[in-house]
PDB file of C-alpha atoms in Angstrom:
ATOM      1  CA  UNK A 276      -0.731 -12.618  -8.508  1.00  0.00           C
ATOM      2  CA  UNK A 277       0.731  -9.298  -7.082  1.00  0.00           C
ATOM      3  CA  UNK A 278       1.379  -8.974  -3.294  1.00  0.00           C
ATOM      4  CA  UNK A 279       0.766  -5.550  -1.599  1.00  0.00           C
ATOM      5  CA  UNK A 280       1.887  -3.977   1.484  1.00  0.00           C
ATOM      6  CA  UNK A 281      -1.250  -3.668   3.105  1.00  0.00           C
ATOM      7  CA  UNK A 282      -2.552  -0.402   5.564  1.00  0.00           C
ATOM      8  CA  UNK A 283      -6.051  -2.548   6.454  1.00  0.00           C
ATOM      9  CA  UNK A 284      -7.848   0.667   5.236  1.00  0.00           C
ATOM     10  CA  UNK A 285      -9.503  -0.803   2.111  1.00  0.00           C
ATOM     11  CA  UNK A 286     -13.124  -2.372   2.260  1.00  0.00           C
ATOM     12  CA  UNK A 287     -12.114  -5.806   0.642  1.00  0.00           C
ATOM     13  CA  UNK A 288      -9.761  -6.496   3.078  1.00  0.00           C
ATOM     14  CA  UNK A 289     -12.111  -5.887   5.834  1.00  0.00           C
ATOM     15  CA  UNK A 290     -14.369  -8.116   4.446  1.00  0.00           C
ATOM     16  CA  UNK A 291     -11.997 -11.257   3.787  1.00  0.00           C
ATOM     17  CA  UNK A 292     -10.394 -10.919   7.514  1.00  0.00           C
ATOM     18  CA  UNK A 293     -14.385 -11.181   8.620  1.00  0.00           C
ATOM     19  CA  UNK A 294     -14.562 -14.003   6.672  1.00  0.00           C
ATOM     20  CA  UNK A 295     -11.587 -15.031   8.707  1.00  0.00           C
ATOM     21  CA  UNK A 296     -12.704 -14.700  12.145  1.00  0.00           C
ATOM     22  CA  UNK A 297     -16.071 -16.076  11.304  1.00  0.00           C
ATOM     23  CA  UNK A 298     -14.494 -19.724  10.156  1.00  0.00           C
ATOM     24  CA  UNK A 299     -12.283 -19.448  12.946  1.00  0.00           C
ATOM     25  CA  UNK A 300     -15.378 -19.066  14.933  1.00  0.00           C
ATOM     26  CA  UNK A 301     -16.868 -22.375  13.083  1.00  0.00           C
ATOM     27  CA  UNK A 302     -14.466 -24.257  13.365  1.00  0.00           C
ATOM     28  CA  UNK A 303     -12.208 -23.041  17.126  1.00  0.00           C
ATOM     29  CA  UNK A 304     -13.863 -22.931  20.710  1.00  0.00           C
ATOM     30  CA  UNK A 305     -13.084 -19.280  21.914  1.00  0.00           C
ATOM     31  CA  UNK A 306     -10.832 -20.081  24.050  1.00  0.00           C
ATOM     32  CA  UNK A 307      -8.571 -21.288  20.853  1.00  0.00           C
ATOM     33  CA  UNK A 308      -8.932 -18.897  18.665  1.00  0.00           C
ATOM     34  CA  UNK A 309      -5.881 -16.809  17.843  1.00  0.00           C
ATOM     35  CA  UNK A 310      -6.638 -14.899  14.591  1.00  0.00           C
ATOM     36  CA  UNK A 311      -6.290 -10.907  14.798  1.00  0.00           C
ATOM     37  CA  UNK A 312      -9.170  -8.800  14.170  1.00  0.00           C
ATOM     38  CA  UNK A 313      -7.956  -5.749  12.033  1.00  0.00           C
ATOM     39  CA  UNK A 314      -7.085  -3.456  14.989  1.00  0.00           C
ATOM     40  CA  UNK A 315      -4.929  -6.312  16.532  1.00  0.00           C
ATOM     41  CA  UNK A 316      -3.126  -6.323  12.832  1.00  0.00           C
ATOM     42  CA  UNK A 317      -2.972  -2.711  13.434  1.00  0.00           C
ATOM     43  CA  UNK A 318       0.179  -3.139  15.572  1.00  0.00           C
ATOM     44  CA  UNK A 319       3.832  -2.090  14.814  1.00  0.00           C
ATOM     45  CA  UNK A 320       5.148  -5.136  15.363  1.00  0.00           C
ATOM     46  CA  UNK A 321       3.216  -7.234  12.377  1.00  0.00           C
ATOM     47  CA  UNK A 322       3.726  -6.493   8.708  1.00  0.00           C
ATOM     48  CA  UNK A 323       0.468  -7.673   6.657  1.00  0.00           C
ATOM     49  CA  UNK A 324       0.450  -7.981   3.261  1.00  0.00           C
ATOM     50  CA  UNK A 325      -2.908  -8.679   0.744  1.00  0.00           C
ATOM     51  CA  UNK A 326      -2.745 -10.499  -2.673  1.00  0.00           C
ATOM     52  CA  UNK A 327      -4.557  -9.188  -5.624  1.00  0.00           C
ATOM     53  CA  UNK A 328      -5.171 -10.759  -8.831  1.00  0.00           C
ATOM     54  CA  UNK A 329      -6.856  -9.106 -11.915  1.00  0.00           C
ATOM     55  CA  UNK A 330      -8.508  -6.487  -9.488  1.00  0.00           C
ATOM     56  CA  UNK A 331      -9.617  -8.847  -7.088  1.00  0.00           C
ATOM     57  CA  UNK A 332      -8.372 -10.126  -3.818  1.00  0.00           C
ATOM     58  CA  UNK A 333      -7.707 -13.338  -3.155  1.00  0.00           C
ATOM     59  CA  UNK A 334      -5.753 -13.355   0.309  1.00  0.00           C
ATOM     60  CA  UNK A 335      -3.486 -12.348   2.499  1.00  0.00           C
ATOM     61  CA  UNK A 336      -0.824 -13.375   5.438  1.00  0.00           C
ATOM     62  CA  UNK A 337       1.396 -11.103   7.596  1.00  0.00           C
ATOM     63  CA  UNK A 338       4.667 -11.516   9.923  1.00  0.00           C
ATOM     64  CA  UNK A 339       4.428 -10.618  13.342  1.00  0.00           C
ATOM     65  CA  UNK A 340       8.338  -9.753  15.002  1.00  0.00           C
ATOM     66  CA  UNK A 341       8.597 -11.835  18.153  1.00  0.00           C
ATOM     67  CA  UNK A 342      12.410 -10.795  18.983  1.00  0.00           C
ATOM     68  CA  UNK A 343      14.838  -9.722  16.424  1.00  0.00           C
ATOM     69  CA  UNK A 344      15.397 -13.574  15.405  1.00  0.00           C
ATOM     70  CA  UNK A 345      12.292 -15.070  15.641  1.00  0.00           C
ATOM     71  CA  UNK A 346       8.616 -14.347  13.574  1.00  0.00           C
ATOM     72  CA  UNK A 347       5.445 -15.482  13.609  1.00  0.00           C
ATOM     73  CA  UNK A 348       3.150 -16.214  10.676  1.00  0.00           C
ATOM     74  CA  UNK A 349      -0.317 -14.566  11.289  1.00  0.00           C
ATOM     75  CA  UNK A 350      -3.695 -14.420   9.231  1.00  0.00           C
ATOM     76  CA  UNK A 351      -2.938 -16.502   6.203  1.00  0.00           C
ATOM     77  CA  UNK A 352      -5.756 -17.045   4.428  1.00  0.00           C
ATOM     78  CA  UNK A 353      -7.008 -17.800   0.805  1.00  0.00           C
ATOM     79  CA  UNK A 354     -10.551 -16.243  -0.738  1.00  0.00           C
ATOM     80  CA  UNK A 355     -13.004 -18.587  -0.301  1.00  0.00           C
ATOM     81  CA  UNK A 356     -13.706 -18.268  -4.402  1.00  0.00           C
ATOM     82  CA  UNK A 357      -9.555 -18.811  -4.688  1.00  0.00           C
ATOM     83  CA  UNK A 358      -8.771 -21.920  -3.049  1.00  0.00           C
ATOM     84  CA  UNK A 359      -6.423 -24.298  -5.051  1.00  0.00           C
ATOM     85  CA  UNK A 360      -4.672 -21.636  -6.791  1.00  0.00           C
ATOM     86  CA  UNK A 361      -1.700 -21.235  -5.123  1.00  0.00           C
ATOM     87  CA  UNK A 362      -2.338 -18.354  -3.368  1.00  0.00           C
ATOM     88  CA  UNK A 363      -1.705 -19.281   0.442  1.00  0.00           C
ATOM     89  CA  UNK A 364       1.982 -21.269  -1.574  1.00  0.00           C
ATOM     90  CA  UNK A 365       2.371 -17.656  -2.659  1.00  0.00           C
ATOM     91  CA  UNK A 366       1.651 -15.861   0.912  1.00  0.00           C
ATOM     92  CA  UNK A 367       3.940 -18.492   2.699  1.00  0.00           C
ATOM     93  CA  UNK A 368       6.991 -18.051   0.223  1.00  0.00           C
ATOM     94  CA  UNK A 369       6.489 -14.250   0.574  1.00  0.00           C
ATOM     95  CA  UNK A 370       6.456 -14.622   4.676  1.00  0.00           C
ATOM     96  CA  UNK A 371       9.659 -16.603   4.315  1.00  0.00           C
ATOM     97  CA  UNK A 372      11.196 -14.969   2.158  1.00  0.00           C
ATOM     98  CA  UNK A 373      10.671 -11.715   4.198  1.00  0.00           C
ATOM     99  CA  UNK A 374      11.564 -12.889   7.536  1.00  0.00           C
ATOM    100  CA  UNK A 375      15.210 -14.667   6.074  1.00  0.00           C
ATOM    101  CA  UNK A 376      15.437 -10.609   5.003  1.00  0.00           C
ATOM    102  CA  UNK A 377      14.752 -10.019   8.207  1.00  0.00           C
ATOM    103  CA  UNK A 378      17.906 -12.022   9.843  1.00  0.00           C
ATOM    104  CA  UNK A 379      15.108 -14.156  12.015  1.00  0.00           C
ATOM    105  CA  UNK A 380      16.775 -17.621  12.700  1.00  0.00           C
ATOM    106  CA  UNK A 381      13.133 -19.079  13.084  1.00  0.00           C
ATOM    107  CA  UNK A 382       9.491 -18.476  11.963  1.00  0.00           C
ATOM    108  CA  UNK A 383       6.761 -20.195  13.676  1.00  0.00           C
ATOM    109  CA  UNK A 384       3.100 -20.595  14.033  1.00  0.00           C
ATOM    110  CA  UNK A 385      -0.178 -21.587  15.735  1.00  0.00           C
ATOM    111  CA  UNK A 386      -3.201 -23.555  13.535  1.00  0.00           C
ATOM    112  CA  UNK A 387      -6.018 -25.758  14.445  1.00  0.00           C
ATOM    113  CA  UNK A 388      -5.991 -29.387  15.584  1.00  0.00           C
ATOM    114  CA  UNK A 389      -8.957 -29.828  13.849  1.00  0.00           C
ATOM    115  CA  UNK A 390      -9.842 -31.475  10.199  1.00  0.00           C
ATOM    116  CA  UNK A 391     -10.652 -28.283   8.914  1.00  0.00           C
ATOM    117  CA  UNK A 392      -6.686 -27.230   8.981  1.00  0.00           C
ATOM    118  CA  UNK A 393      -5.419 -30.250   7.887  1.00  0.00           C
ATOM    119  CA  UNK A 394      -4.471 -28.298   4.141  1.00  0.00           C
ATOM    120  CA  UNK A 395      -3.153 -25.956   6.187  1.00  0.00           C
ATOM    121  CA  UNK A 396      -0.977 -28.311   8.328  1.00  0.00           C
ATOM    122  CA  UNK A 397      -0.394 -29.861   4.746  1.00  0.00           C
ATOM    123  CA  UNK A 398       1.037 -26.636   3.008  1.00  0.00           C
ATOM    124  CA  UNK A 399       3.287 -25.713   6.332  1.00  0.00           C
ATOM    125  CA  UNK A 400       4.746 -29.292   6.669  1.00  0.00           C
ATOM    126  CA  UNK A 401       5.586 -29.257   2.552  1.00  0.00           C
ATOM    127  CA  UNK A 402       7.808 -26.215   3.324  1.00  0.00           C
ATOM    128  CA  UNK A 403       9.921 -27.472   6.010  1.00  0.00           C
ATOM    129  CA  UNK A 404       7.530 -26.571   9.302  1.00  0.00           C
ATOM    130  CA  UNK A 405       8.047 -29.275  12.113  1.00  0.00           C
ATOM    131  CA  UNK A 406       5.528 -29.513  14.733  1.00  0.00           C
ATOM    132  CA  UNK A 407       6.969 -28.104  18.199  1.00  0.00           C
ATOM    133  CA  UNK A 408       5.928 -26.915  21.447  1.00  0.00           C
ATOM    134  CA  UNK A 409       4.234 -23.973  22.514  1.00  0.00           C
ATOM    135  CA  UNK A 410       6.339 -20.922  22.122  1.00  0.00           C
ATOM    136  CA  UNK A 411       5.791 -17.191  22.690  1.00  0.00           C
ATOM    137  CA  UNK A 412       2.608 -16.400  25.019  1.00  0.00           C
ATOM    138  CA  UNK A 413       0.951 -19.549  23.964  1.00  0.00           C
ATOM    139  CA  UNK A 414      -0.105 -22.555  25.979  1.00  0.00           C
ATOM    140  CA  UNK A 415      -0.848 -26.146  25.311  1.00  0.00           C
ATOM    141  CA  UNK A 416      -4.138 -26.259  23.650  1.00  0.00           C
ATOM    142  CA  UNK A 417      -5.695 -29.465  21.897  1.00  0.00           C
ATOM    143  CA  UNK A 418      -7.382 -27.502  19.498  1.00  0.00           C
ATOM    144  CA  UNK A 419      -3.678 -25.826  18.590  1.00  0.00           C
ATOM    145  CA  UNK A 420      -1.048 -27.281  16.523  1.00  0.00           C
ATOM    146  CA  UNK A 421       2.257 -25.479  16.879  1.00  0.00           C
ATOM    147  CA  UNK A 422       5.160 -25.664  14.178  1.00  0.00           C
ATOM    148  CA  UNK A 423       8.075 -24.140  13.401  1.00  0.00           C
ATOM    149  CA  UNK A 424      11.416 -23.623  11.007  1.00  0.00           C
ATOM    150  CA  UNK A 425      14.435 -22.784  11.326  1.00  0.00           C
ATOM    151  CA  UNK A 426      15.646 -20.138   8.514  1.00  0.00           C
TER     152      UNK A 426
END
């Protein structure tokens, strides 16, 4: 698996964050639905990266800078035909390893209360991600789970 810095330009990629938004949309009332179409990606402050294997790609994540010492983890998410590879294992030690570059003293996120994110929730938890509060712009949501770690 190769990881890529990633402009958002290239069809694929288009196609695999629609993929995105539309389970998001399954599975997340509006009103809880935090995933970044590509034009909120598109911002200065977040850093997205794709993964490619043998031509194809099979997912992505990016880092979005909060303050100088804190990031948050933003559109992770494996292929549909790639799950149980070790792709989104391969995203989340990228992120990590990135934002410890970085200097942040923390790295956080928002996913879904709901069944659906439990291997997500699963994966986060294995690397050291403790369930918290709210943080950044967020509010309490029960369809939100928010964790964090420090670095």
């Amino acid at each position: 698996m190769e990881i890529k810095l990633d402009d958002l330009t290239g069809p694929e990629i288009a196609q695999l964050l629609d993929e995105h938004l539309q389970n998001m949309a399954k599975h997340s009332p509006p009103e809880s639905r935090h995933a970044l179409n590509l034009d909120g990606l598109r911002k200065p402050e977040i850093t997205f990266w794709s993964v490619w294997e043998n031509g194809h790609l099979v997912g992505c994540g990016a880092l979005k800078e909060l303050d100088y010492k804190h990031g948050e983890i933003k559109s992770m998410r494996t292929s549909s035909s790639h799950l149980r590879k070790g792709v989104a294992k391969k995203v989340l030690q990228h992120i990590i390893a990135e934002a410890k570059n970085r200097n942040y003293r923390r790295l956080s996120l928002e996913t879904g209360s709901m069944t659906a994110f439990e291997p997500a929730r699963r994966l986060y938890a294995s690397f050291g991600f403790q369930y918290c509060k709210p943080f950044s712009d967020y509010i309490e949501d029960p369809n939100s789970v928010f964790m964090t770690m420090e670095l």
